[in-house]
Structures are given as structure tokens and as C-alpha cells.
CSV table of C-alpha atoms in Angstrom, one decimal:
chain,number,residue,atom,x,y,z
Z,4,MET,CA,0.0,0.1,0.0
Z,5,ARG,CA,1.5,3.6,-0.9
Z,6,ASP,CA,1.9,6.5,1.6
Z,7,ASP,CA,2.1,9.3,-0.5
Z,8,PRO,CA,-1.0,10.5,-1.8
Z,9,SER,CA,-0.8,11.5,-5.9
Z,10,GLU,CA,-0.3,14.8,-6.9
Z,11,THR,CA,-4.3,15.0,-7.9
Z,12,GLU,CA,-4.9,14.0,-4.1
Z,13,LEU,CA,-3.1,16.6,-2.9
Z,14,MET,CA,-4.3,19.6,-5.1
Z,15,LEU,CA,-8.1,18.5,-3.6
Z,16,LYS,CA,-6.9,18.7,-0.7
Z,17,GLY,CA,-5.6,22.8,-1.5
Z,18,TYR,CA,-2.2,21.9,-2.2
Z,19,GLY,CA,-0.3,24.0,-5.0
Z,20,LEU,CA,3.0,23.3,-6.8
Z,21,THR,CA,5.7,26.3,-5.5
Z,22,THR,CA,8.6,26.8,-7.2
Z,23,ALA,CA,11.7,28.4,-5.4
Z,24,GLU,CA,14.7,29.1,-6.7
Z,25,PHE,CA,18.0,29.9,-4.6
Z,26,PHE,CA,20.8,31.4,-5.0
Z,27,TYR,CA,23.6,31.3,-2.3
Z,28,ARG,CA,27.4,30.8,-2.7
Z,29,MET,CA,29.6,28.2,-2.7
Z,30,PRO,CA,32.4,27.8,0.1
Z,31,ASP,CA,35.4,28.7,-1.6
Z,32,TYR,CA,34.1,30.9,-3.9
Z,33,GLN,CA,32.0,33.8,-2.2
Z,34,ARG,CA,31.8,36.1,-4.9
Z,35,VAL,CA,30.1,34.1,-7.6
Z,36,LEU,CA,26.0,32.8,-7.1
Z,37,ASN,CA,24.8,29.8,-8.0
Z,38,SER,CA,20.6,29.0,-8.1
Z,39,TYR,CA,18.6,26.1,-7.7
Z,40,ILE,CA,15.5,25.1,-8.6
Z,41,TRP,CA,13.0,23.5,-6.0
Z,42,GLN,CA,9.7,22.0,-6.9
Z,43,GLU,CA,7.0,20.9,-4.8
Z,44,TYR,CA,3.3,21.2,-3.7
Z,45,ASP,CA,2.8,23.5,-0.8
Z,46,LEU,CA,0.0,24.2,1.2
Z,47,ALA,CA,-0.3,28.4,0.8
Z,48,PRO,CA,-0.2,31.2,2.5
Z,49,ASP,CA,2.2,28.9,5.6
Z,50,HIS,CA,4.6,26.8,2.6
Z,51,PRO,CA,5.9,24.3,5.1
Z,52,ARG,CA,7.3,22.5,2.6
Z,53,LEU,CA,9.3,25.5,1.3
Z,54,PHE,CA,10.8,26.4,5.0
Z,55,ALA,CA,11.2,22.8,6.2
Z,56,PHE,CA,13.9,22.6,2.9
Z,57,ILE,CA,15.2,26.2,4.1
Z,58,GLU,CA,15.8,24.6,7.7
Z,59,PHE,CA,17.4,21.5,6.6
Z,60,TRP,CA,19.7,23.9,3.7
Z,61,GLN,CA,20.7,26.1,6.9
Z,62,ASP,CA,21.4,23.1,8.8
Z,63,THR,CA,23.0,20.5,6.1
Z,64,ILE,CA,24.5,22.6,3.1
Z,65,GLU,CA,27.5,24.4,3.5
Z,66,GLY,CA,26.7,27.2,0.5
Z,67,PRO,CA,25.2,30.0,2.6
Z,68,LEU,CA,21.9,31.3,1.2
Z,69,HIS,CA,21.9,34.8,-0.3
Z,70,SER,CA,18.2,34.9,-1.1
Z,71,VAL,CA,15.3,32.8,-2.0
Z,72,ARG,CA,12.5,33.8,-4.2
Z,73,PHE,CA,9.3,31.5,-4.9
Z,74,THR,CA,5.7,31.3,-7.0
Z,75,HIS,CA,3.4,29.6,-6.2
Z,76,ARG,CA,0.1,28.0,-7.9
Z,77,LYS,CA,-3.0,26.2,-7.4
Z,78,LEU,CA,-3.4,23.7,-10.7
Z,79,ILE,CA,-6.8,23.2,-9.8
Z,80,ALA,CA,-8.9,26.6,-10.1
Z,81,PRO,CA,-12.2,27.1,-11.4
Z,82,GLY,CA,-12.0,27.5,-15.9
Z,83,GLU,CA,-13.7,29.9,-17.7
Z,84,TRP,CA,-16.9,29.2,-19.2
Z,85,ARG,CA,-19.3,30.8,-22.4
Z,86,ASN,CA,-21.6,29.8,-24.1
Z,87,VAL,CA,-21.0,29.3,-27.7
Z,88,THR,CA,-23.9,29.1,-29.3
Z,89,ASP,CA,-22.7,28.4,-33.2
Z,90,GLU,CA,-19.4,27.4,-34.9
Z,91,PHE,CA,-18.3,27.7,-38.1
Z,92,THR,CA,-15.0,26.7,-39.9
Z,93,LEU,CA,-13.0,29.3,-42.2
Z,94,HIS,CA,-11.6,27.5,-44.9
């Protein structure tokens, strides 16, 4: 039996796709900024998985964080509906 919920189950529970870009410095090259992209289904506005990953980074990885920028998008949302009465083909 699988313990991890599927992506659809997560979205139905209110999760959305969070994408974060981490800017960090290598321990040996402090003047160079590197970036790392992270994606996970997370709950807005608290983002517990994102902040858990940031804590993991700060506790485990030697490259100090410079900054983090992220976006969050719910993938299941009400769609637009239009009443189409006629349709015609051109050519």
C-alpha cells in the first residue's frame, strides 16, 4: 500500500505547486552566486514544505543562502466558461 498521496489528491486537498529559486554562495568562491531550483506541492500561505527545506539547507549544506524567491500556483481552479451558440470553420 502506498503512503504518499498522488498529485491529484494533494491538489484536491488545497495544495499547489511551489517553485523556489535559491541563490547561494559556494564556500570556496564567495563572490559567485549559484542558483538551485526546487519544486514541491505545498500549502499557501504558510508553505511548510518550503520552510522545512530552507531549514534543511541551513542545517546541512555548506553553501550559505543569499536569497530565495518563489511562486505558488494552484493547479485546480475554476475554469472560464463561455456559452458558445454557433461555430463555423473558415477554409
